[in-house]
CSV table of C-alpha atoms in Angstrom, one decimal:
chain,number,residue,atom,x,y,z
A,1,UNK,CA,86.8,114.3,125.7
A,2,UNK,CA,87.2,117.7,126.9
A,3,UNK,CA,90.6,119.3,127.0
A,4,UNK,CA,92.3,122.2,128.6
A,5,UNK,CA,91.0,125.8,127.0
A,6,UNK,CA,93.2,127.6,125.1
A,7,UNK,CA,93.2,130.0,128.2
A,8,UNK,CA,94.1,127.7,130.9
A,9,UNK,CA,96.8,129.3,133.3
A,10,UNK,CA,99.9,128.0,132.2
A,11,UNK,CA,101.4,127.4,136.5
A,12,UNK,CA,98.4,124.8,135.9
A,13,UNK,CA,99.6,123.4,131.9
A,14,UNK,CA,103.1,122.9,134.1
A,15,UNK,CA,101.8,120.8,136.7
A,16,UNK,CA,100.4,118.6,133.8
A,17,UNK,CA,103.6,116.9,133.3
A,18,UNK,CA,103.7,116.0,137.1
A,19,UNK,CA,100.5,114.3,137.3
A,20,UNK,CA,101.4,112.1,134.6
A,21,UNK,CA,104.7,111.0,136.1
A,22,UNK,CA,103.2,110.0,139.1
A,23,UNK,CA,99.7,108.9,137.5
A,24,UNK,CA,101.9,106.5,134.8
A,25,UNK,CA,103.7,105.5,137.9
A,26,UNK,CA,100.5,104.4,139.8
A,27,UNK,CA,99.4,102.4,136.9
A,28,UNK,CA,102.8,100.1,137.3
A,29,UNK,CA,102.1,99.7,141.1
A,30,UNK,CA,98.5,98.6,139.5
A,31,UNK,CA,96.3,101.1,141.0
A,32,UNK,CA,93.6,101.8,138.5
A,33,UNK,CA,91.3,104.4,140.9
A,34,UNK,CA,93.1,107.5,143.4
A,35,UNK,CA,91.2,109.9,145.4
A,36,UNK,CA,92.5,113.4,145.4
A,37,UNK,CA,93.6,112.9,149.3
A,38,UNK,CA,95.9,110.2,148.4
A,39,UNK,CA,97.2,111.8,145.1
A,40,UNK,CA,97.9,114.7,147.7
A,41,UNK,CA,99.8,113.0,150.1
A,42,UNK,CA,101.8,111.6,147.3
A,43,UNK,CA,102.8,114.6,145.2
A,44,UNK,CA,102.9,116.9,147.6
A,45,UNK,CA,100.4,119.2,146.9
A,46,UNK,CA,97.3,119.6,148.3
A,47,UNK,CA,94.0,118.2,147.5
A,48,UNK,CA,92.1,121.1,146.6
A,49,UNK,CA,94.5,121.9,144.5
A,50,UNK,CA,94.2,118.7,142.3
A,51,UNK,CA,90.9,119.1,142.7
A,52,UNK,CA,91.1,122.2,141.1
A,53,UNK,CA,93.3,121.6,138.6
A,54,UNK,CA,91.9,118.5,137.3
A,55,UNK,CA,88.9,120.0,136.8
A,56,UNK,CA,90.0,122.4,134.1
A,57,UNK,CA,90.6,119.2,132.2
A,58,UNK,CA,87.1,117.5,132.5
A,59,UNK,CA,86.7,116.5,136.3
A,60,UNK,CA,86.7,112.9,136.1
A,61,UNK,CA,86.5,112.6,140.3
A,62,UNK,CA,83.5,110.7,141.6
A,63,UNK,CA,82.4,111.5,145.3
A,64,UNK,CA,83.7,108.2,147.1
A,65,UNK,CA,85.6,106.9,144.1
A,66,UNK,CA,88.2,108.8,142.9
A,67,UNK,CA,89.7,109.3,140.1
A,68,UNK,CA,90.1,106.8,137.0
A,69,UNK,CA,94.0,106.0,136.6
A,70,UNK,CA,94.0,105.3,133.2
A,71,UNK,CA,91.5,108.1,132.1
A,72,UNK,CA,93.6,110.7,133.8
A,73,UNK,CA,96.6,109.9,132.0
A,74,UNK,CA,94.8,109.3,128.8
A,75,UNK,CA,94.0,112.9,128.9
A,76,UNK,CA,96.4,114.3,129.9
A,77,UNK,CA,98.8,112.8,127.0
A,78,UNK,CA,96.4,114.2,124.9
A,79,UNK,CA,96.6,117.8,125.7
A,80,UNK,CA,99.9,117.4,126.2
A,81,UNK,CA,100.6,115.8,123.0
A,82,UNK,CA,102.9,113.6,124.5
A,83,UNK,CA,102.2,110.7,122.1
A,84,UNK,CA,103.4,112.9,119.2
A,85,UNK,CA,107.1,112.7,118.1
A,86,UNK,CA,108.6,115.6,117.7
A,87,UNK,CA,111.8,116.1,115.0
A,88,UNK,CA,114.2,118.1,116.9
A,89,UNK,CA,117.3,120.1,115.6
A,90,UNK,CA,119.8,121.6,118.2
A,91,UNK,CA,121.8,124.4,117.5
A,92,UNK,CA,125.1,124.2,118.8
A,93,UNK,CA,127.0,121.0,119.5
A,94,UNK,CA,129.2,121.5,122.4
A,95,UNK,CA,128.8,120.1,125.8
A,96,UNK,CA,125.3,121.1,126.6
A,97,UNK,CA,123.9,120.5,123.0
A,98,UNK,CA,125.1,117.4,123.7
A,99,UNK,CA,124.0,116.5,126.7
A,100,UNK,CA,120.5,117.7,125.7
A,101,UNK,CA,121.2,114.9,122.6
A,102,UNK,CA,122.0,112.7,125.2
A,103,UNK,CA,119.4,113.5,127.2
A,104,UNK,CA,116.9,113.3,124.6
A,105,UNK,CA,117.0,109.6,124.4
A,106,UNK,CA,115.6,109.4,127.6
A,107,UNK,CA,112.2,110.9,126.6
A,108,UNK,CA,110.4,107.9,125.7
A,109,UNK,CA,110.5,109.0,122.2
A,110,UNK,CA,108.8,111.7,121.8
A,111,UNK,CA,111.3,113.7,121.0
A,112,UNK,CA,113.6,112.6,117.9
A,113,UNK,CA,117.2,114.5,117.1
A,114,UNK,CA,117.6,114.7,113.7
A,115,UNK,CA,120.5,116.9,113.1
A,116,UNK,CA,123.1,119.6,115.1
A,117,UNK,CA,124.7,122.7,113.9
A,118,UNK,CA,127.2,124.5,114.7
A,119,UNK,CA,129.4,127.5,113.4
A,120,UNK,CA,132.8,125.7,114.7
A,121,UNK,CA,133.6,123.8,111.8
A,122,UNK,CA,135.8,121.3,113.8
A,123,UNK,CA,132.9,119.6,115.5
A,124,UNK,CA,131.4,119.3,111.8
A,125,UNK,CA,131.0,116.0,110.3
A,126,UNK,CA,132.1,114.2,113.8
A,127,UNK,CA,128.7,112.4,114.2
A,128,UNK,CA,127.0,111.9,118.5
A,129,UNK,CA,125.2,108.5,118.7
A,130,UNK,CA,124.6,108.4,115.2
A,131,UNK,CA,122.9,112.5,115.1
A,132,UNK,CA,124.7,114.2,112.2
A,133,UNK,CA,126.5,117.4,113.1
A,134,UNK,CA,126.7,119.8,110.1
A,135,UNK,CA,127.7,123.7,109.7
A,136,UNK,CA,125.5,126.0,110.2
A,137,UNK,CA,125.8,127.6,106.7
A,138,UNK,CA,123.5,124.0,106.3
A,139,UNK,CA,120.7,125.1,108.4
A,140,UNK,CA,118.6,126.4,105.8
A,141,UNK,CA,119.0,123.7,103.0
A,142,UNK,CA,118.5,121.0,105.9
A,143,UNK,CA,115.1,122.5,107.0
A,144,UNK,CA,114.1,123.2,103.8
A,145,UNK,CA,114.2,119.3,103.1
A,146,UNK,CA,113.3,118.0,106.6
A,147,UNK,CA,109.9,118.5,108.9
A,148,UNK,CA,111.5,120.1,111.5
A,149,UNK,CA,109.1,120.9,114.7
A,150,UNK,CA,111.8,122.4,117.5
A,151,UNK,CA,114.8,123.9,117.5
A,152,UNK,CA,116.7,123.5,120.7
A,153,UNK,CA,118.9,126.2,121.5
A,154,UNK,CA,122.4,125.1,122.7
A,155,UNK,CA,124.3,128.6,122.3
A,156,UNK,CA,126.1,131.1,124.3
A,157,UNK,CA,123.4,134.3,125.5
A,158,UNK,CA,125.6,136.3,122.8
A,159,UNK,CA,124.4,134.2,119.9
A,160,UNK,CA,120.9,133.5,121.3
A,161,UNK,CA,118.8,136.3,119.5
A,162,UNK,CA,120.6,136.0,116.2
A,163,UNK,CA,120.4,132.0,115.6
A,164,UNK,CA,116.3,131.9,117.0
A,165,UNK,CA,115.9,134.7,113.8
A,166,UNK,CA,117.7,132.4,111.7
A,167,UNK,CA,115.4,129.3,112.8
A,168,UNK,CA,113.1,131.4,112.7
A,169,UNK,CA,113.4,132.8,109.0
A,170,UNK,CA,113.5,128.9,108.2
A,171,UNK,CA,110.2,128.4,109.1
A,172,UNK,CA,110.6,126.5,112.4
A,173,UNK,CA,107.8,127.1,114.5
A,174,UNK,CA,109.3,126.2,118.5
A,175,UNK,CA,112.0,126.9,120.0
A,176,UNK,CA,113.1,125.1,123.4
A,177,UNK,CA,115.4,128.0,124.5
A,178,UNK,CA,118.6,126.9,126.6
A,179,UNK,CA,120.3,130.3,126.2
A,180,UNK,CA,120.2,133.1,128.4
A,181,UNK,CA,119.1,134.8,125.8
A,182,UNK,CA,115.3,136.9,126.1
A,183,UNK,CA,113.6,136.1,122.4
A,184,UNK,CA,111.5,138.6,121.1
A,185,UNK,CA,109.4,137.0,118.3
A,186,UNK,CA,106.9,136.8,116.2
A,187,UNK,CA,103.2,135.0,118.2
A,188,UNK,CA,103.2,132.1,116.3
A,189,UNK,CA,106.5,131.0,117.3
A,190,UNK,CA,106.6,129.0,120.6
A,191,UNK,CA,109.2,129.3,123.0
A,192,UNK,CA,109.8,127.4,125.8
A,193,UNK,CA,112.8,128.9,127.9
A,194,UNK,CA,115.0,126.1,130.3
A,195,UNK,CA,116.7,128.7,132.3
A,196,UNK,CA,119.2,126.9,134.2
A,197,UNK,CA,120.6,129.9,135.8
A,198,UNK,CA,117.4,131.8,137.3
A,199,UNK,CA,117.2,128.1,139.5
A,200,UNK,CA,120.6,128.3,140.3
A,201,UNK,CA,119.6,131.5,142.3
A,202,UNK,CA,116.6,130.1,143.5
A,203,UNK,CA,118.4,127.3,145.0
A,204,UNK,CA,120.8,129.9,146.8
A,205,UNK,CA,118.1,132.0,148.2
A,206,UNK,CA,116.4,129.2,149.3
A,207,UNK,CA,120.0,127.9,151.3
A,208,UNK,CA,120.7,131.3,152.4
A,209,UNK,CA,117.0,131.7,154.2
A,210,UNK,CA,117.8,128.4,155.4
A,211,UNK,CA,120.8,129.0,157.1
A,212,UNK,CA,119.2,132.2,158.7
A,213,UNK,CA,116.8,130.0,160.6
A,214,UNK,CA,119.3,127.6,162.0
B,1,UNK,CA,117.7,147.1,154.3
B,2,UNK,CA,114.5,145.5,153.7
B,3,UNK,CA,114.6,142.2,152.3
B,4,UNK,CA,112.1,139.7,151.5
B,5,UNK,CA,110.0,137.9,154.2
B,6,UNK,CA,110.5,134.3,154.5
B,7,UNK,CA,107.2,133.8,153.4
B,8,UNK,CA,107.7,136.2,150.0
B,9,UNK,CA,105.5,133.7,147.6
B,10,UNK,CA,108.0,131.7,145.6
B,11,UNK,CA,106.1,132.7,141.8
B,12,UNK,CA,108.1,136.5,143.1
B,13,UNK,CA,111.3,135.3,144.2
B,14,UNK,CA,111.5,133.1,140.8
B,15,UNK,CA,111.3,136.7,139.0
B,16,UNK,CA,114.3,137.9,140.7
B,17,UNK,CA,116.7,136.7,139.2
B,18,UNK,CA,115.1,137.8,135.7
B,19,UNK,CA,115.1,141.9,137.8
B,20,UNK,CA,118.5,141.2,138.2
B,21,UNK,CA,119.4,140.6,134.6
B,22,UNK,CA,117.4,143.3,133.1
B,23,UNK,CA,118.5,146.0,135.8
B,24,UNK,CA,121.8,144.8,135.1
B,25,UNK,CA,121.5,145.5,131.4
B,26,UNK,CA,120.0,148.7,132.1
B,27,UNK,CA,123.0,150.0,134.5
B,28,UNK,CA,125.7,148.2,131.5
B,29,UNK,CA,123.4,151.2,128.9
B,30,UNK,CA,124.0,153.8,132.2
B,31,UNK,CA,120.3,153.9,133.0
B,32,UNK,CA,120.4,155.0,136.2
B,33,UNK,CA,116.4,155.3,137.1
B,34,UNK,CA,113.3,153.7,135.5
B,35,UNK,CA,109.6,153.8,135.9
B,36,UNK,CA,108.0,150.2,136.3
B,37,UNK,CA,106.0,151.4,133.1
B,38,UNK,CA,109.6,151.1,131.2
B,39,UNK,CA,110.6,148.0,132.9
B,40,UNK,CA,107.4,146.2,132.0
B,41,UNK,CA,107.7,147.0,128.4
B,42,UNK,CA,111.0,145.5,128.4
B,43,UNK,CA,110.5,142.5,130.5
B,44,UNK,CA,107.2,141.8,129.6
B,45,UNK,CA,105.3,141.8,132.3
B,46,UNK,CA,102.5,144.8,133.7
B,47,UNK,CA,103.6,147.7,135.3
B,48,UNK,CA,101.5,147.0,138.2
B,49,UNK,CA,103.0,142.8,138.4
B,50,UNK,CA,106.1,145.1,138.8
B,51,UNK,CA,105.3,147.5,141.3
B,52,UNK,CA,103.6,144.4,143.4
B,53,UNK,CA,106.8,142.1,143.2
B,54,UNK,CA,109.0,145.2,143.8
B,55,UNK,CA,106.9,146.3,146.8
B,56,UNK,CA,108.0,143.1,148.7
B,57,UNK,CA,111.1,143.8,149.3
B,58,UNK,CA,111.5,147.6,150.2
B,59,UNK,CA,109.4,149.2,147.5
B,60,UNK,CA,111.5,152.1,146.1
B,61,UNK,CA,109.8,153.7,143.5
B,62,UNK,CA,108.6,157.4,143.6
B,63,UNK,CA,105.7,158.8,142.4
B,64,UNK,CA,107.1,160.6,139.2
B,65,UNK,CA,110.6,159.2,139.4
B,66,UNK,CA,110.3,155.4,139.4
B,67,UNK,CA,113.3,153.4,140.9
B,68,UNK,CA,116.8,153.7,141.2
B,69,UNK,CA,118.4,151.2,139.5
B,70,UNK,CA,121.5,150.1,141.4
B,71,UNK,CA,119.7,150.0,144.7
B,72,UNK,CA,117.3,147.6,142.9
B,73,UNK,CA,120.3,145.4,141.9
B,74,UNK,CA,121.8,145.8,145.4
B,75,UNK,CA,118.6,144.7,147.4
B,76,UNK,CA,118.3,141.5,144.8
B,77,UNK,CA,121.5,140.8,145.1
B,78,UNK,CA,121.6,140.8,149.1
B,79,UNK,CA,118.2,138.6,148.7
B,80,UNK,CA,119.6,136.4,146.4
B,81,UNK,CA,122.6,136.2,148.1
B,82,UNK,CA,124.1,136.5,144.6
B,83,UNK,CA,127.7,137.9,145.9
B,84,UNK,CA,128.5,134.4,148.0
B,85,UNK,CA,130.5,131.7,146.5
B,86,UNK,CA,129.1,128.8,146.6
B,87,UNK,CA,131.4,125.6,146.9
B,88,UNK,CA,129.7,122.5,144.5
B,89,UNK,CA,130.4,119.0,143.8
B,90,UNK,CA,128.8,117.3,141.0
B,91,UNK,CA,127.5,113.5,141.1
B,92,UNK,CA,127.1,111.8,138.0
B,93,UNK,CA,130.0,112.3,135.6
B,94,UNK,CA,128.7,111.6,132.0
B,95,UNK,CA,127.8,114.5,129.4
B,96,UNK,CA,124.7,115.9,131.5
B,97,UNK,CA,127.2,116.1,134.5
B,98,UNK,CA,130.3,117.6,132.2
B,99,UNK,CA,127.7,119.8,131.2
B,100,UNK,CA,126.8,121.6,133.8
B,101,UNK,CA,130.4,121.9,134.6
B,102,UNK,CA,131.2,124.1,131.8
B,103,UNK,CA,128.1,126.0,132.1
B,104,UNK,CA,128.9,126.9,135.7
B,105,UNK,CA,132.0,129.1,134.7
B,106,UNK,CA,129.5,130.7,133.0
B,107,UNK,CA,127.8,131.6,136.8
B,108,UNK,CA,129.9,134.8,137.2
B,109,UNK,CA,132.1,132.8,139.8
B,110,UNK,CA,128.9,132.4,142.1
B,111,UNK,CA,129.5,128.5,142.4
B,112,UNK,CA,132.6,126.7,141.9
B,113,UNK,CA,132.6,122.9,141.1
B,114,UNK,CA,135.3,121.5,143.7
B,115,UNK,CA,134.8,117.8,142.3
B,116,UNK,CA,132.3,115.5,140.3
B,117,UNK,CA,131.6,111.9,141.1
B,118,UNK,CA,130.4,109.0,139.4
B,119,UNK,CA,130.0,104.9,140.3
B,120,UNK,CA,131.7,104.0,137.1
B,121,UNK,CA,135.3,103.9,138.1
B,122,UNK,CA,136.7,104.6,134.0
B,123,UNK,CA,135.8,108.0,134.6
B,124,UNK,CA,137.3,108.4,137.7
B,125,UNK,CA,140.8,109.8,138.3
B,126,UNK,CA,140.1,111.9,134.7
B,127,UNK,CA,139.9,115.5,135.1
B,128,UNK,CA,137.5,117.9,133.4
B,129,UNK,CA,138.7,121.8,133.4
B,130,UNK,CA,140.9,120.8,136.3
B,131,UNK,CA,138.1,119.2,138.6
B,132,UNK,CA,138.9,116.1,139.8
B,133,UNK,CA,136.7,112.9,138.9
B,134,UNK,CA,136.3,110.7,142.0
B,135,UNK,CA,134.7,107.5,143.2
B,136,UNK,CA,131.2,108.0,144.6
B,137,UNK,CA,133.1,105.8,147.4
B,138,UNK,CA,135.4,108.9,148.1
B,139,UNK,CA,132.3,111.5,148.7
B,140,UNK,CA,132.2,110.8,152.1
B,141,UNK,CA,135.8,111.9,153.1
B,142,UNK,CA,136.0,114.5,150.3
B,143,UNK,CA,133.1,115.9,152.3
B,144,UNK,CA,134.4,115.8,156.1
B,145,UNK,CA,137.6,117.5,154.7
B,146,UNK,CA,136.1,120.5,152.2
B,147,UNK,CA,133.2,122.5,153.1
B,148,UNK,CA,130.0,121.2,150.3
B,149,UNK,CA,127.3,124.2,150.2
B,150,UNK,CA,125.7,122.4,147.2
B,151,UNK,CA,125.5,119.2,145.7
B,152,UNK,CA,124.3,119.3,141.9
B,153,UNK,CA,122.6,115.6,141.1
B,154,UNK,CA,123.2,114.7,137.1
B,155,UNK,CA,122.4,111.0,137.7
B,156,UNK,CA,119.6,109.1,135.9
B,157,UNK,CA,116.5,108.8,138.0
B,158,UNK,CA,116.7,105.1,139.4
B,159,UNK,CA,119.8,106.3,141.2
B,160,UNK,CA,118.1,109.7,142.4
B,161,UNK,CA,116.5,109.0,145.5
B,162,UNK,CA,119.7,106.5,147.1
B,163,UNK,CA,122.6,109.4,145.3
B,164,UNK,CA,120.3,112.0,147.7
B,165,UNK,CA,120.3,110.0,150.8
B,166,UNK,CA,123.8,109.9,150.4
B,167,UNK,CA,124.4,113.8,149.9
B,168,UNK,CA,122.4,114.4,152.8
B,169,UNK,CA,124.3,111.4,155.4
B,170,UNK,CA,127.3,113.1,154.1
B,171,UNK,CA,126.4,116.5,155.8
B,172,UNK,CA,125.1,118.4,152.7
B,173,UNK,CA,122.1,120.9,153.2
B,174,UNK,CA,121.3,121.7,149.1
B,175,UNK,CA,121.0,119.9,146.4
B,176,UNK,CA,120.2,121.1,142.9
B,177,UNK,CA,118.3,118.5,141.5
B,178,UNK,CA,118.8,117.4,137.5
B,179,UNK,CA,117.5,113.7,137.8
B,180,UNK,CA,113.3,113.2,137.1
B,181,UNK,CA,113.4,111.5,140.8
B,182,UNK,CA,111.4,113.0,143.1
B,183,UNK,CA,113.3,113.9,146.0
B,184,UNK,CA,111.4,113.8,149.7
B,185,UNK,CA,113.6,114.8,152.4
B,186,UNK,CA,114.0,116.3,155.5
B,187,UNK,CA,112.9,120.1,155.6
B,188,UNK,CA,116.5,121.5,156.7
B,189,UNK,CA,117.5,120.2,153.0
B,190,UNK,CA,116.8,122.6,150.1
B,191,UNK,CA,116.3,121.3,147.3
B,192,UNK,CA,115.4,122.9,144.0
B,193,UNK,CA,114.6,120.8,140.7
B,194,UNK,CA,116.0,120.9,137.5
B,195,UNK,CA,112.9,119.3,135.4
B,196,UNK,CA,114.0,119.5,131.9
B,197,UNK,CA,111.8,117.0,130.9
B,198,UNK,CA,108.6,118.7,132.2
B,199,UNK,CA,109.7,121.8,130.1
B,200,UNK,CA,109.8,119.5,126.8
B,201,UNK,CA,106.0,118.9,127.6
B,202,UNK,CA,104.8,122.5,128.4
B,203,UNK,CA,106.2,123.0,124.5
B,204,UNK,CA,104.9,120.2,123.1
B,205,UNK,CA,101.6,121.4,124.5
B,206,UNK,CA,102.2,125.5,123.2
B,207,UNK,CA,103.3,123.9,119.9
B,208,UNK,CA,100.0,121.8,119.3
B,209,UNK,CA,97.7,124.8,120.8
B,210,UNK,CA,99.7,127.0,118.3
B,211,UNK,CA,99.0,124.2,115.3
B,212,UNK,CA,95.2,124.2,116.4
B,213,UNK,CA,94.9,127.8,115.9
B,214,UNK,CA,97.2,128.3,112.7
């Protein structure tokens, strides 16, 4: 099967996710075939656009058919690697590293949290739905005995750069930012950034044109 | 002033906030003037992406001087409309909800939480950093009496779509959206989505690129 090139635009790689939601969510309403007009009209896009995008992973429309269901999401969990799981440590374990924990469960497993750590040594040892939380002194000891993939950043923008060089310097390959923090690293580290702030002012721009038009 | 059209391309006004925060940092080290060359090494993006998203609203760079810094920050911030307050009531008052709670105070006072709501009554009546916990039953008074600009959704996504309606019957024109439900409502109702699962897959997908080339 072909997948995505290492090149493909990455507005297309976050789209991905989408059409599996929707294409998983098909397959439980039992539609096995979708033409792009109908996939369109669902998910809000248009159809040239799926078109489009689909293609970069193989093109599996037929003229008068449509699109194979099943195949679609097959491929797409592949270059997605959403069948993987993924062993997850999140630094800092206050209320958004645990909410995140929380959260986590909710990912159909591909995402398991192993351990938290954090430098206030009150939340040590208290344990959240069975995750251990452990100083962060530990950090380097824990990943030097566990497979970690991710780290999860759960800190304050003031702590951001120095904890992603300490996961970094312990050999952790991905970091699934949720600090304001900008990290400047090395290419072969990953980093995915969740920044909830930057769509907090989205959403305000967006209800301040509004109001300008009523 | 210029300010952006209402039909500057979304991909730009995403950026803004990211203009804010480095012209920001730049005016905190008393940089006072920068060339889009400078900017782009710091930001990461090409001097010419710069001068592009720039030009849309007002374009104030000269040839051989490059652009004032605090008029940048005062055009983004009018755009934005960063300097409003922004009155918020949470629905959905578990960790995710508590969460975003405590990260608001760290908004710079743009938003303030005025209550949270949840369907599970032992939470109700319990306070978090002095906002009130109510019934979702109480949402529609609490509405009519205070002035809602935004309503942040930190409910699972089976109660997504119903939790909206609701928001929206109760007079509401935003909502920030952290549950996976895909929300389809009327177009006087801004809504801008939270999709932390979706991020989880665009680094599961860099990671396993990254694995295939290591």
């Amino acid at each position: 099967m072909q997948t995505l090139s290492k090149n493909a635009p990455m507005p297309v790689v976050r789209r991905l996710p989408k059409y599996h939601r929707y294409l998983k969510e098909l397959l439980e309403e039992g539609v096995f075939k979708i033409s792009s007009k109908d996939l369109s009209a669902r998910m809000g896009l248009t159809a040239s656009q799926i078109r489009q995008d689909l293609n970069y992973f193989g093109g599996f429309g037929q003229q008068g058919y449509g699109y194979n269901v099943e195949d679609l999401i097959a491929v797409i969990e592949k270059i997605l690697s959403i069948n993987n799981t993924y062993n997850c440590v999140i630094i800092g374990a206050g209320n958004l590293g645990k909410a995140i924990a929380n959260y986590i469960f909710s990912l159909d497993g591909n995402a398991k949290v192993c351990a938290m750590f954090d430098i206030d040594t009150s939340k040590v040892s208290s344990t959240l739905k069975d995750i251990p939380i452990y100083s962060m002194n530990d950090l380097a000891s824990f990943a030097k005995e566990n497979e970690i993939d991710i780290a999860i950043l759960a800190v304050p923008k003031i702590a951001g750069t120095e904890v992603a060089q300490e996961v970094v310097e312990n050999n952790i390959k991905a970091i699934w930012n949720f600090s304001t923090a900008d990290l400047i690293l090395d290419d072969d580290i990953v980093v995915e950034n969740m920044a909830i702030n930057e769509s907090f002012y989205v959403l305000t721009y967006l209800l301040s044109e509004n109001n300008k038009n009523a």
